[in-house]
C-alpha angles and dihedrals in degrees: 000000000000091000090054092047090050090056090049092050092048092053097051126076099229133121118279114273134202093218141003111228114200113206142162129225134226123213105231103168137019130193110198122201126195083264117020137359143238115227123202114203129185122209115193118189141153120247107215094208145349116285139050123341139163115242109205112194105195106188111064117128113270093242095054114140119216092215090062096052127094126185134205128181135211122244114294094027127100122197126216134173122338137189141175127249122203098176141028088045124166117249115268128225121245102313094211117128121234090258091050092049091052092046091047090054089052090050091051092048091048090049091054091049091049092049091049092050091049092051091050090051091049091050091054091046089053091053090052092049093048094051092047090050090053091051091051091050095049092045092053096048110132101158119153120256115262119255113273093019114172129198089260094053091046090050091049092050092051091049091051093051091048093048093047092047091050092049092049092049091049090050090051092049092047091051092048089054088060093054101079097054090043091050090047090051090053092049093049092046091051091050091051089049092049092050092047091050092048090050090051093048093053095054118104111260129224092201111105144119105288147179128213128239114215114200129182107225132181116203123204089213145338118297145075119326137175134218119194116210120200112195131179116212139173128219094073132098146158132206132183125243122196141204109202116192122189119198129178100179108111092004133330113292132171117200120193113198109195130206134161137221114218121195131173136179099179095130096248133073123246103225119194096335131164102251125210122180115207127195090208113117106207093168093059133074111306101184135040118271120262125245119212125206113261112216115202125182140173130224142167118304115265134195124263093258094053092044090052092049092052093046098047105016131097094279103103100159092122091058094045096051094084121056119239116261115264118257115264117261118264108280092234093067093068091052091081091068092072092091092056123065095328116122115240132183120212117203109224098220135049112271133205117210116180119212115252093009127127121281112293110224118213127180119235121177144294130257126198124211133184104231132193105231126198140153112250120200130189102186095180088068109013135052096206138040126250132220112247124186122195118195140167120230099240094162094101092234134080119261105227125222115278149134115284128204108206121217129182115198087344095307120117109243103166148310137250143168118264117214122206111297112198121213109280094015121131122229135186121212131181121229104191139277126314103222093192092061104076118191126198131180114192131180105210119229125229131210113310094032095277117163125241092269115082123183131185131170095289105002136069128178134184128190129188137179114211120198129188116188127187108210094170134085096248129081118232135195103231131205112191124194129197137153144228127189121265132206135213094189122088092216092056106072122190121194116192127192125181135174115232097023117243118256092220136028129193090021112214089352094303109137115234097012111129130193133200124189126196142142115252115202124211108286091009130133133205124198126196125186118204130183135169131185125201120199129179137167122280115265092039126103125221112237 
């Protein structure tokens, strides 16, 4: 070992050391971002004496980057230069974790018990086979009678064969009686072994491709010391998932149950770590975009050929006039902002996240909101109304993007994707159809069976009767939306009449969208008539 370490020291441009101290690290805490993670490792070792040493940490992932590593030392220890080694590494001891070592011992003990039970079963089987062989031999005896045999000797020989046959059969039966418990013992021992092996297989492993971190350390004296390694890695993420339950019994209430899915493909397992989830996004844009001056000019008119040559020819002065935008800063720089005003979530218990495994789901907390609930109907397209809940994010923290399962009075009614909702922002969400609110939009016919749209040379009219009926036992506040055409030409006039009149026109800035609001009692019905007339000069065509 010392010869190998001497070769390693001779091949690395580091200060001279009194000793090389191999050590392993343990991941104690992880901060996971929506894209990437920060790992905190602790390396505990014993300095044999005061002075300079080389600390060789032999279990970092093989794709570790030195620029994304930060070091901190305990009292009495000074850190110097460090580098990473990907080859000519010293051999490591058994990389099993403590949990794996314990589980491996249980597997070995279960294997011994299973082997012992199998041997006991085989011994009983041998007894059965020996007794049955003796019975077959005695039963097949056809030897000649000895010379001078008398009736007494013949009788004695027959008695002996009968007694021996009976004894052999009894031995066989007794041995067979021992078979069921022995077979059961084998089965149980094999089940225990299978469970122990499965438990061992599911444990996070410390065996992986690795690189070594070589650190120059100066100890004030002999004794135990600790180096903390902070390392930023990719291939890890978390995303929220939500259950959103809307209730109206006893007052409208919206409950948001939050959970997270954590996934990592870092190449090593996180075993029993303190987990923090940060909403910081260090891999995304960290500064506002840049605007560049746009120079426009005019010149004499040119023919099509000359214009094409200037546009597609070798003259690229217009494209070279503005400098190219600077490259974005390294993503890791923005990671330091997570301790500022960035929202983080700390999981209260140690967590194990295996590399390459399925998403690990962890529960967070619940938030309650006071929504405004109404039934929204679009009779032009739908034949029923839908529950819509509008709420303001009063939690003081952003709600991050995630999948939402929608519940109404505890019953699943759908799912959707939730975009980022900033603190204080208002959001509308749909919670399924209300089958008891039936919506109908009819265009009445006139004499001759004509439909509700009537067109002449320079005039077109459309009339509709909209009905909303509540067939249920619950009253609903209803918001009904419909539309009429709009014009941006003075010569195309549009006259709209509605009864009752809408409470809002050009809803959310959309021209021609109308809205009515009313309360619909149980068993109630509301009718709206809507008509619009378009007129334009003769000689023009409606488009």
